[in-house]
GROMACS .gro file of C-alpha atoms in nm:
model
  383
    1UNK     CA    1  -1.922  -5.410  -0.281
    2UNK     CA    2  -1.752  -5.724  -0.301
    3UNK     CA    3  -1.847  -6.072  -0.137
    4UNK     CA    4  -1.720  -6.202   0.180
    5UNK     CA    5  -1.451  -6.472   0.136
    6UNK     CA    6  -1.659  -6.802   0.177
    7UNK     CA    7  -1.333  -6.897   0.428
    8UNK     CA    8  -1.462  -6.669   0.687
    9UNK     CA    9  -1.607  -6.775   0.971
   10UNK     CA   10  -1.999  -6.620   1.003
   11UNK     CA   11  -1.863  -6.398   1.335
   12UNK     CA   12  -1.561  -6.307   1.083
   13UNK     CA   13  -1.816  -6.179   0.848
   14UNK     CA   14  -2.018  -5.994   1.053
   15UNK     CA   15  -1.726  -5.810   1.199
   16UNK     CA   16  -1.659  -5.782   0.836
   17UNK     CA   17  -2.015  -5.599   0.719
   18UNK     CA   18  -1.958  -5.379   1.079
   19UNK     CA   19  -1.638  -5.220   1.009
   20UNK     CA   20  -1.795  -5.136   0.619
   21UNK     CA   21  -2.045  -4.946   0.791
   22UNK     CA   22  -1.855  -4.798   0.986
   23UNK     CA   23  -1.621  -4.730   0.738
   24UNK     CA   24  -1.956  -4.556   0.534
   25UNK     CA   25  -2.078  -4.352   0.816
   26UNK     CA   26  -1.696  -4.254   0.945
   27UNK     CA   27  -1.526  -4.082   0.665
   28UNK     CA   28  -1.745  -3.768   0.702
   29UNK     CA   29  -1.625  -3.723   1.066
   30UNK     CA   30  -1.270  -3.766   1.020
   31UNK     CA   31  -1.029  -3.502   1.069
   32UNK     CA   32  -0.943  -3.296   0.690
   33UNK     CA   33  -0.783  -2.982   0.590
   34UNK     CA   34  -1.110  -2.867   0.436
   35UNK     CA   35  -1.463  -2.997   0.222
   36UNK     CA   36  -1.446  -3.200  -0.111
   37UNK     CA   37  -1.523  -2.967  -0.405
   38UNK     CA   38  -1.889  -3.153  -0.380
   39UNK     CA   39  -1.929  -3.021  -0.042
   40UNK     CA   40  -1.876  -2.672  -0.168
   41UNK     CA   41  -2.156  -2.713  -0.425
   42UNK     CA   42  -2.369  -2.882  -0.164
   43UNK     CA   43  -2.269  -2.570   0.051
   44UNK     CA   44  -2.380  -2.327  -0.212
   45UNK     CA   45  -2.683  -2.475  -0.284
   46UNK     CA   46  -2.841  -2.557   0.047
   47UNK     CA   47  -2.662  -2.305   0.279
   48UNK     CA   48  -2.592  -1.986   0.130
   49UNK     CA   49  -2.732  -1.743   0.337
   50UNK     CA   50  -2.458  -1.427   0.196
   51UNK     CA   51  -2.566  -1.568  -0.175
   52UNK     CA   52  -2.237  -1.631  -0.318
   53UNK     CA   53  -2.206  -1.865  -0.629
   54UNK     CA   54  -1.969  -2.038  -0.780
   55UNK     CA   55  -1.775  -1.913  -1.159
   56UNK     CA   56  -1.579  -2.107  -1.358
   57UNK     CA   57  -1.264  -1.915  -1.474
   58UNK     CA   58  -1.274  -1.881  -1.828
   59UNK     CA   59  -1.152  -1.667  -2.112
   60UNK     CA   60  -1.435  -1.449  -2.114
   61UNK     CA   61  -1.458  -1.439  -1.755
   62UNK     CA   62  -1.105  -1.303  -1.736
   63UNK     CA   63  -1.135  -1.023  -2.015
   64UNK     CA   64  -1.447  -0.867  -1.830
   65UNK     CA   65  -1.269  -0.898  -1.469
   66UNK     CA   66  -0.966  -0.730  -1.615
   67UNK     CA   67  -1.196  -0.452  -1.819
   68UNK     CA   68  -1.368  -0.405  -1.480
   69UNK     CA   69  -1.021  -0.344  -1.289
   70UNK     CA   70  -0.877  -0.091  -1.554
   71UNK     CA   71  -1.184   0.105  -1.548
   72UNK     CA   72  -1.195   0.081  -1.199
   73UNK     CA   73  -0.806   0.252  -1.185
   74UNK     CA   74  -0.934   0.500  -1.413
   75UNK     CA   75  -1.145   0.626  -1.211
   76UNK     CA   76  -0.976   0.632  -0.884
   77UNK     CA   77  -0.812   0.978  -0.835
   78UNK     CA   78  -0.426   0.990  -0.809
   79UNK     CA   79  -0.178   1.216  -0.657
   80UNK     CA   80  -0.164   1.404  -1.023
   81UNK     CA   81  -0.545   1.520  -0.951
   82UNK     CA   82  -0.308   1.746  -0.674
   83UNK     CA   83  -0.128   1.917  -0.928
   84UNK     CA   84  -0.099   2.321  -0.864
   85UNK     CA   85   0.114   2.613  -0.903
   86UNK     CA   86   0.295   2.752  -0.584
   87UNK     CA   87   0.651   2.941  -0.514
   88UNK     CA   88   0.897   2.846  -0.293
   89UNK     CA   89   1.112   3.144  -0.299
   90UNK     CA   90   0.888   3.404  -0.106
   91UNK     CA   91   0.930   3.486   0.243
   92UNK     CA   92   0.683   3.377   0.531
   93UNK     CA   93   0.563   3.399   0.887
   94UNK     CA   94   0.845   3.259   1.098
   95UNK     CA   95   1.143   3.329   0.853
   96UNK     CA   96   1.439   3.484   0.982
   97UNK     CA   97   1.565   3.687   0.758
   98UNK     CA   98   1.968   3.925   0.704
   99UNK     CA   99   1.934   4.288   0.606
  100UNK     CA  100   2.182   4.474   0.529
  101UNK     CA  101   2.175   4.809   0.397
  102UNK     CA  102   2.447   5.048   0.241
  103UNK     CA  103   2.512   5.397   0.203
  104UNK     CA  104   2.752   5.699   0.075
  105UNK     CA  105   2.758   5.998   0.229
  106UNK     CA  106   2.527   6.117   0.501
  107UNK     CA  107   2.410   5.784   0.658
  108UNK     CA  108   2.124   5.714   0.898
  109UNK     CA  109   2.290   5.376   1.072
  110UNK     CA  110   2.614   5.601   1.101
  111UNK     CA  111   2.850   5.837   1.161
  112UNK     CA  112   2.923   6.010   0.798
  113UNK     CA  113   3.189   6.251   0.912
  114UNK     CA  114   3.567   6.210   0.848
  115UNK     CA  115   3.857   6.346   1.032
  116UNK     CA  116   3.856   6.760   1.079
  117UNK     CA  117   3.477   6.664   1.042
  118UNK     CA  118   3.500   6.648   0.660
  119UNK     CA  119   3.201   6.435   0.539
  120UNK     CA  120   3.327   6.128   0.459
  121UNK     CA  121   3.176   6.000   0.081
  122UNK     CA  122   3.291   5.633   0.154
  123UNK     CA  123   2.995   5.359   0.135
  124UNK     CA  124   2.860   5.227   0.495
  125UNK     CA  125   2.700   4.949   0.580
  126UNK     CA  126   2.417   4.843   0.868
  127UNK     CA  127   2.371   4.476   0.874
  128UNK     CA  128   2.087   4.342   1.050
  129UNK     CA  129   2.136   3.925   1.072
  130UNK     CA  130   1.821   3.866   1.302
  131UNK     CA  131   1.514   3.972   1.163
  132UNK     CA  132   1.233   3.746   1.249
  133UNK     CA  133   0.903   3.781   1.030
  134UNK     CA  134   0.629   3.827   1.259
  135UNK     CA  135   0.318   3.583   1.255
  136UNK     CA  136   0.118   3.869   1.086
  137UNK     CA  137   0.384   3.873   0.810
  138UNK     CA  138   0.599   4.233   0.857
  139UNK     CA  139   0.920   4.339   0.977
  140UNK     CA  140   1.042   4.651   1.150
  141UNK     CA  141   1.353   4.852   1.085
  142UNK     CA  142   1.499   5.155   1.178
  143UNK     CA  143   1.383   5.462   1.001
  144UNK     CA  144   1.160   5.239   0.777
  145UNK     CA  145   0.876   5.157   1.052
  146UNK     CA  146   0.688   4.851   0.933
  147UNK     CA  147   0.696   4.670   0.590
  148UNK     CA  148   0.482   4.354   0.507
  149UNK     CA  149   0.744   4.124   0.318
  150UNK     CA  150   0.461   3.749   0.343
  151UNK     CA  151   0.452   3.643   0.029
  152UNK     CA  152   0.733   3.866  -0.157
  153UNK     CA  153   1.059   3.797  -0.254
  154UNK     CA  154   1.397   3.863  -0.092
  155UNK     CA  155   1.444   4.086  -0.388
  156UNK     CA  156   1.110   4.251  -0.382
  157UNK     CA  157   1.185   4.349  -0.041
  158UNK     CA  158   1.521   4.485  -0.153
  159UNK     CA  159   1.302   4.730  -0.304
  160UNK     CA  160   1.047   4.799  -0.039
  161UNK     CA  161   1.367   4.919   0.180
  162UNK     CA  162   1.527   5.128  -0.092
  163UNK     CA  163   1.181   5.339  -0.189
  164UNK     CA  164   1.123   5.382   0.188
  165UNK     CA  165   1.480   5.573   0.274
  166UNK     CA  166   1.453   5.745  -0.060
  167UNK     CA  167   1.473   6.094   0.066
  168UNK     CA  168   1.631   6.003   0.391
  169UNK     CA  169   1.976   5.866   0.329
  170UNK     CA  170   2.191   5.921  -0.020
  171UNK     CA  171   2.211   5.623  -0.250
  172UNK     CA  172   2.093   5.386  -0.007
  173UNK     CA  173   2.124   5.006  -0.124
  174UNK     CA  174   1.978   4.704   0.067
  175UNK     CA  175   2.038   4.298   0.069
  176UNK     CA  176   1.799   4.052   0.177
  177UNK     CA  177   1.863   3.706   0.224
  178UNK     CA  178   1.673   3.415   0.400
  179UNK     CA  179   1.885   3.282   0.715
  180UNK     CA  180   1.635   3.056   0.792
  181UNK     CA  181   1.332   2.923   0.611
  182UNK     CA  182   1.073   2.813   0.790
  183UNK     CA  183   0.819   2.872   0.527
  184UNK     CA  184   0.917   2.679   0.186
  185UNK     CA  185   0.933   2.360   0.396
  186UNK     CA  186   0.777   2.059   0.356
  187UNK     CA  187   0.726   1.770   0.605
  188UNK     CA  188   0.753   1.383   0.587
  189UNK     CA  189   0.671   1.140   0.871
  190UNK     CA  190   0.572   0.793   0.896
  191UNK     CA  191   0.773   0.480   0.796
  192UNK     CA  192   1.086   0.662   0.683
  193UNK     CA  193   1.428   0.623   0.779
  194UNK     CA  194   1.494   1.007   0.887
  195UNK     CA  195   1.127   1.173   0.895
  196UNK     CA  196   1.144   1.570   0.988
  197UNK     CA  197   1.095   1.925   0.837
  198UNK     CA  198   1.262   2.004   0.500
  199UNK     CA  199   1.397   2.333   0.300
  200UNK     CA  200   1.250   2.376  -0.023
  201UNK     CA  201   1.468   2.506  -0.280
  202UNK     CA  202   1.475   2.672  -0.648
  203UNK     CA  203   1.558   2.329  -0.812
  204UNK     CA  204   1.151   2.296  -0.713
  205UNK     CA  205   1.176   1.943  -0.551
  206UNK     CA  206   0.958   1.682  -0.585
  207UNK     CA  207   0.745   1.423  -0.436
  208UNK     CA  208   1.012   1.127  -0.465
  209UNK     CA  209   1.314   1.401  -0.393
  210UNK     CA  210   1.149   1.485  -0.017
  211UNK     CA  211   1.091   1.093   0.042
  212UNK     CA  212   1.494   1.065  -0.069
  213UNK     CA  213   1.572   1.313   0.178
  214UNK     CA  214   1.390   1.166   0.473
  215UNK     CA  215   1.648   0.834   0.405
  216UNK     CA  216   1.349   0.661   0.172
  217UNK     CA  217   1.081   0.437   0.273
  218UNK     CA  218   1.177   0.193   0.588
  219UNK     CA  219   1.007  -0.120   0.399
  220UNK     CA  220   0.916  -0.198   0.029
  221UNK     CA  221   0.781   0.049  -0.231
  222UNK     CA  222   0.502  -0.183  -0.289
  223UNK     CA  223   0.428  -0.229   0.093
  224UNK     CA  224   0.386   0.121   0.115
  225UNK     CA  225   0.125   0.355   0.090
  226UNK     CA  226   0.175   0.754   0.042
  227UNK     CA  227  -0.034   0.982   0.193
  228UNK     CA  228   0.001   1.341   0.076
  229UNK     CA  229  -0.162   1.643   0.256
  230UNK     CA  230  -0.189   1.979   0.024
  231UNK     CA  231  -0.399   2.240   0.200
  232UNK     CA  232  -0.780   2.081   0.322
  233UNK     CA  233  -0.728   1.815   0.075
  234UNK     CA  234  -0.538   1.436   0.090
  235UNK     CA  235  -0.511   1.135  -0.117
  236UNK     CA  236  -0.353   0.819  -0.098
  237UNK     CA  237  -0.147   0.569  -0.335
  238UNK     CA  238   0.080   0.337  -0.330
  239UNK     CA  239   0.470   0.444  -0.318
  240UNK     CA  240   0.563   0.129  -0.639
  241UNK     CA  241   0.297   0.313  -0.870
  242UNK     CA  242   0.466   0.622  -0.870
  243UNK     CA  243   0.761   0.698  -1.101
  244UNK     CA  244   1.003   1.020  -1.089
  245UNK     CA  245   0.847   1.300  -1.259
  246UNK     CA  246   0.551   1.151  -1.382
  247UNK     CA  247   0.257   1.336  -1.288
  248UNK     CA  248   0.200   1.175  -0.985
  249UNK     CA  249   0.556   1.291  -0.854
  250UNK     CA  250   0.436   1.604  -0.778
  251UNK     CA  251   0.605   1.945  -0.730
  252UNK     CA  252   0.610   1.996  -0.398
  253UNK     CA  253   0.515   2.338  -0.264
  254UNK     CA  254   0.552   2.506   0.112
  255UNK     CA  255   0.339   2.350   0.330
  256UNK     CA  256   0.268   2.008   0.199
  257UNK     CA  257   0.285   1.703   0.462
  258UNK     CA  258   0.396   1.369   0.335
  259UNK     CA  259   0.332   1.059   0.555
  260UNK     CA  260   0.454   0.730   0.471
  261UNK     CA  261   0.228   0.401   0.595
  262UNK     CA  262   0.290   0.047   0.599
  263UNK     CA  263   0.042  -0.151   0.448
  264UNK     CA  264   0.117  -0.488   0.247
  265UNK     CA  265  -0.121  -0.635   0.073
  266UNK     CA  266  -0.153  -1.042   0.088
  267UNK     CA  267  -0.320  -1.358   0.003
  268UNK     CA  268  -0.461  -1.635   0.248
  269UNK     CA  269  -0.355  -2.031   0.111
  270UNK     CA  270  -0.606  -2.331   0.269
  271UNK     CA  271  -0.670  -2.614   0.213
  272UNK     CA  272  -0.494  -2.935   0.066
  273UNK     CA  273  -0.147  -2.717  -0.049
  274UNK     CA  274   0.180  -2.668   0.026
  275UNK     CA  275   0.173  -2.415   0.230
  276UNK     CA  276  -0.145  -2.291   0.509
  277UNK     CA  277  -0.033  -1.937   0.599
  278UNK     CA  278  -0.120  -1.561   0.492
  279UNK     CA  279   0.140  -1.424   0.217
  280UNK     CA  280   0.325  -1.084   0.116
  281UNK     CA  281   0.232  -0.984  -0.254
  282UNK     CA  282   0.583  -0.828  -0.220
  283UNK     CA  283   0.576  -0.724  -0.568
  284UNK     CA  284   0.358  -0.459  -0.796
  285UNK     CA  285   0.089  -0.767  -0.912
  286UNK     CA  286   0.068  -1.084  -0.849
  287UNK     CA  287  -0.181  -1.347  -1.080
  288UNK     CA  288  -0.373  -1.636  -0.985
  289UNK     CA  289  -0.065  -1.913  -1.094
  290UNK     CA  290   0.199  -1.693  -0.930
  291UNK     CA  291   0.019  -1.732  -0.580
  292UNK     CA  292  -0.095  -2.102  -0.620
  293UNK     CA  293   0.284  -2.168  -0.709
  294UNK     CA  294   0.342  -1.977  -0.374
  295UNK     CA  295   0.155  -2.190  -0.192
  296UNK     CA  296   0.285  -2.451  -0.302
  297UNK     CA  297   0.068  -2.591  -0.512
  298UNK     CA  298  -0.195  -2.882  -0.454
  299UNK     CA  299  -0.080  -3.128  -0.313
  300UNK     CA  300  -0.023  -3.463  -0.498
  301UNK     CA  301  -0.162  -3.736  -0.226
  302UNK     CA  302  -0.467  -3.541  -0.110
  303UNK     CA  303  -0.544  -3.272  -0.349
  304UNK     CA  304  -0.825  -3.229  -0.609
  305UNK     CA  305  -0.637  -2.996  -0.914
  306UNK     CA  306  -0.964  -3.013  -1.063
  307UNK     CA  307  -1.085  -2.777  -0.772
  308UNK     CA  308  -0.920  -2.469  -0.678
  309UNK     CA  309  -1.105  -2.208  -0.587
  310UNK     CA  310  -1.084  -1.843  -0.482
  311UNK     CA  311  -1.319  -1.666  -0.224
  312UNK     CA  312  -1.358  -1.294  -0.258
  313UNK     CA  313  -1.530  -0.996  -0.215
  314UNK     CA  314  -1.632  -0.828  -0.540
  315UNK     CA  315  -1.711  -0.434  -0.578
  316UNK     CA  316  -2.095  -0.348  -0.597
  317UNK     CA  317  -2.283  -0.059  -0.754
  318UNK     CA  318  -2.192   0.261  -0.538
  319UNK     CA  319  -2.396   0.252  -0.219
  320UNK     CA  320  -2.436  -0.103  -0.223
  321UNK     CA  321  -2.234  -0.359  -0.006
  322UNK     CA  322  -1.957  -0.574  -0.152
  323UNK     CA  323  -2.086  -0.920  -0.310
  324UNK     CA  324  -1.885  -1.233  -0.241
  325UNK     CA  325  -1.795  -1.468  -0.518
  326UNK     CA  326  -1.614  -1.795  -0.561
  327UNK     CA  327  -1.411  -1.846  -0.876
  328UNK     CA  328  -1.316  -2.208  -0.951
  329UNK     CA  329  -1.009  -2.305  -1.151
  330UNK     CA  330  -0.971  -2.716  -1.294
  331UNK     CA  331  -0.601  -2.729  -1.315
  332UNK     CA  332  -0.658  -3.075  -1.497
  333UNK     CA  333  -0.749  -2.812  -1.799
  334UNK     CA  334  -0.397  -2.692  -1.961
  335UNK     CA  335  -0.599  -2.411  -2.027
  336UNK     CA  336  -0.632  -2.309  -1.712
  337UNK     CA  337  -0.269  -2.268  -1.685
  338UNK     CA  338  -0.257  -1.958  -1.952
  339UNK     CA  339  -0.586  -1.807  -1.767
  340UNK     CA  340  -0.423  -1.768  -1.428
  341UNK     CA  341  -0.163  -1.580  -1.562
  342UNK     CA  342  -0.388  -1.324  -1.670
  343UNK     CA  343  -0.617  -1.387  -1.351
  344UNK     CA  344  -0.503  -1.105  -1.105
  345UNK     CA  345  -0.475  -1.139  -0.690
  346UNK     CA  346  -0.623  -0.832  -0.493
  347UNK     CA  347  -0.601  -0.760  -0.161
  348UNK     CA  348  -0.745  -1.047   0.073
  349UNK     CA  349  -0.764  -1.302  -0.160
  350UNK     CA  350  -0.851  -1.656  -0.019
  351UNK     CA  351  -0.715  -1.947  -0.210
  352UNK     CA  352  -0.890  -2.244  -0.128
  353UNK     CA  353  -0.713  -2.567  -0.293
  354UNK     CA  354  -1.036  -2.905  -0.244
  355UNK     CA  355  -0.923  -3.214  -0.083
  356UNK     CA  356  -1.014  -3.516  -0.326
  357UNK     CA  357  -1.282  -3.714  -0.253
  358UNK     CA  358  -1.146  -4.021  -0.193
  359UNK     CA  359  -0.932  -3.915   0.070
  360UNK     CA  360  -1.151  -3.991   0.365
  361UNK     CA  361  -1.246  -4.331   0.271
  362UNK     CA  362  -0.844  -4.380   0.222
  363UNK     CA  363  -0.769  -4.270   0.541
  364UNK     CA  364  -1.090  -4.474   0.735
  365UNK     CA  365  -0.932  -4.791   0.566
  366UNK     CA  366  -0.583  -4.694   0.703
  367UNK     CA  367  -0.730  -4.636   1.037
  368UNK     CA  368  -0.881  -4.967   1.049
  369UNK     CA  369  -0.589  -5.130   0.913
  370UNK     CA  370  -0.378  -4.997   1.162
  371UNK     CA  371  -0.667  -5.107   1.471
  372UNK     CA  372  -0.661  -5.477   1.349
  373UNK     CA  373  -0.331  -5.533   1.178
  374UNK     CA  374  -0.178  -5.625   1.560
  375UNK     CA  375  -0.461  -5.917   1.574
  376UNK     CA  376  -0.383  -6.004   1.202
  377UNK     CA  377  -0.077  -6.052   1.306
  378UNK     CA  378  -0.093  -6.258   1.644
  379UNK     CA  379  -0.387  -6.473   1.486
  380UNK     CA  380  -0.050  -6.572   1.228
  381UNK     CA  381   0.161  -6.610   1.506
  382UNK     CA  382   0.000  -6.842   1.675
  383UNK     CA  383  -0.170  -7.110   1.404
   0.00000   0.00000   0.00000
């Protein structure tokens, strides 16, 4: 520390050797966006009671985290695990269904005689346009009695109505047709624009064609998660990582429920940056530079480049709770800058950019400048 100017008075430099110690003891109380880098140490070391540490990012460091997360995606199931086999052109409970059935000659569903009661050889026709399949699958008709058409095809009932008036009407000939499907329907709710019930068809739609049809996803792909319902079983993924008719773009089949959820995932920014808030990924990843440059980066009059750190939660063994970590980045490294472009963001990230050290004794010297500079100045008013 420097001498006192020999010019002071002995009251001048007592005042003098006060405000230095209270310059010494004041800088750890005043107010700061956040601890020194030396302060996190400290904070590791001597307070630690979750046992984090803190990791330097380097090369090797990267390769293993991004080894980690691939393996980790390998493993997690996707729609694709889904996959099966299922026809949407077969009649169900609930259908309603159009019969019609035709005949020459003596007909059942008509009169078959001509003038002078001649029988009349012309072709007749009984159209039934209602038919509604009952919940235990059949149908009743005239002269037939009870067929069970769940599961068949309009054309396979055809059949079931022509073998069953064999022997009771000449020639008979029948036509089925779906009027409406209840069955081959699939159903999407959630955060879409137009979410209802929807016809299945023989162009077999898919996963991404019933999402189109609902009016699409009311907010980003990549701030949206799918959940898809087939049968007792359900999975989740996000809407960005699928791709038409790539595995996970499934064939739909009657019965599956699609529900759409918002869920973005962001990053928190602290400290001495650009920007305090919580931020969108908005886009499919997002690496370590990408969200410092979101946050504007460390600030120039405050910040410590040499100490940016990120707080997270790291997976554990199965069973075993998540371990927190902090990784450190020195930005005063120009290698750093080709790291945290490989160095990928998840979900919750905290970004925590150190205020230098010298800050606080900076500002305590302001403050005090600012108290006495009035009596400075009427001390050189009035000699």
């Amino acid at each position: 520390m420097p001498a006192f100017p020999l010019t002071l008075s002995p009251r001048a430099r007592a005042f003098s050797a006060l405000s230095a110690l209270v310059l010494l003891s004041g800088c750890a109380a005043l107010p700061s966006s956040g601890p020194t880098a030396g302060e996190i140490r400290r904070g590791v070391r001597d307070q630690n009671e979750l046992g984090f540490k803190i990791v330097d990012i380097d090369g090797p460091l990267v390769e293993k985290i991004n080894a980690a997360a691939a393996a980790a995606d390998a493993a997690q199931p996707t729609l694709s695990s889904l996959a099966q086999d299922g026809r949407n052109d077969v009649i169900g409970a609930g259908d309603d269904l159009s019969i019609g059935i035709y005949e020459v000659g003596i007909s059942l569903f008509g009169s078959s005689e001509g003038a002078g009661g001649v029988i009349d050889p012309a072709a007749r026709a009984q159209t039934f346009p209602d038919v509604l399949v009952a919940g235990d699958g059949t149908i009743k008709l005239p002269y037939i009695g009870t067929l069970k058409v769940e599961g068949h095809t309009p054309a396979e009932v055809q059949a079931m109505i022509v073998r069953a008036l064999k022997g009771k009407s000449q020639s008979p000939q029948a036509l089925v047709t779906i009027k409406t499907n209840i069955a081959s329907t699939v159903y999407v709710a959630g955060d879409v624009h137009a979410p209802g019930r929807f016809n299945l068809s023989l162009q077999r739609e898919r996963l991404l064609d019933a999402i189109a049809l609902a009016g699409g996803a009311t907010n980003s792909a990549e701030d949206t998660v799918v959940r898809f319902n087939r049968g007792n079983n359900f999975l989740e993924e996000r809407l960005g990582r699928i791709r038409s008719g790539a595995a996970d773009d499934l064939v739909l089949i009657p019965g599956d429920r699609i529900e759409l959820l918002k869920r973005p995932r962001s990053f928190i920014s602290l400290g001495a940056t650009g920007k305090v808030e919580q931020t969108a990924f908005e886009t499919g990843d997002l690496s370590l530079a990408e969200a410092v440059a979101r946050a504007g980066g460390p600030t120039d009059s405050v910040a410590d480049p040499s100490a940016v750190f990120l707080f997270r939660y790291t997976p554990a063994a199965p069973g075993q709770q998540e371990k927190p970590i902090i990784y450190r980045l020195n930005m005063l490294q120009p290698a750093s800058y080709f790291l945290s472009q490989r160095f990928a963001i998840r979900d919750k990230d905290v970004i925590y950019i150190a205020n230098a050290a010298a800050n606080r004794p900076a500002k305590m010297v302001n403050i005090i400048n600012q108290l006495f500079s009035p009596f400075v100045a009427a001390r050189a008013v009035t000699r």
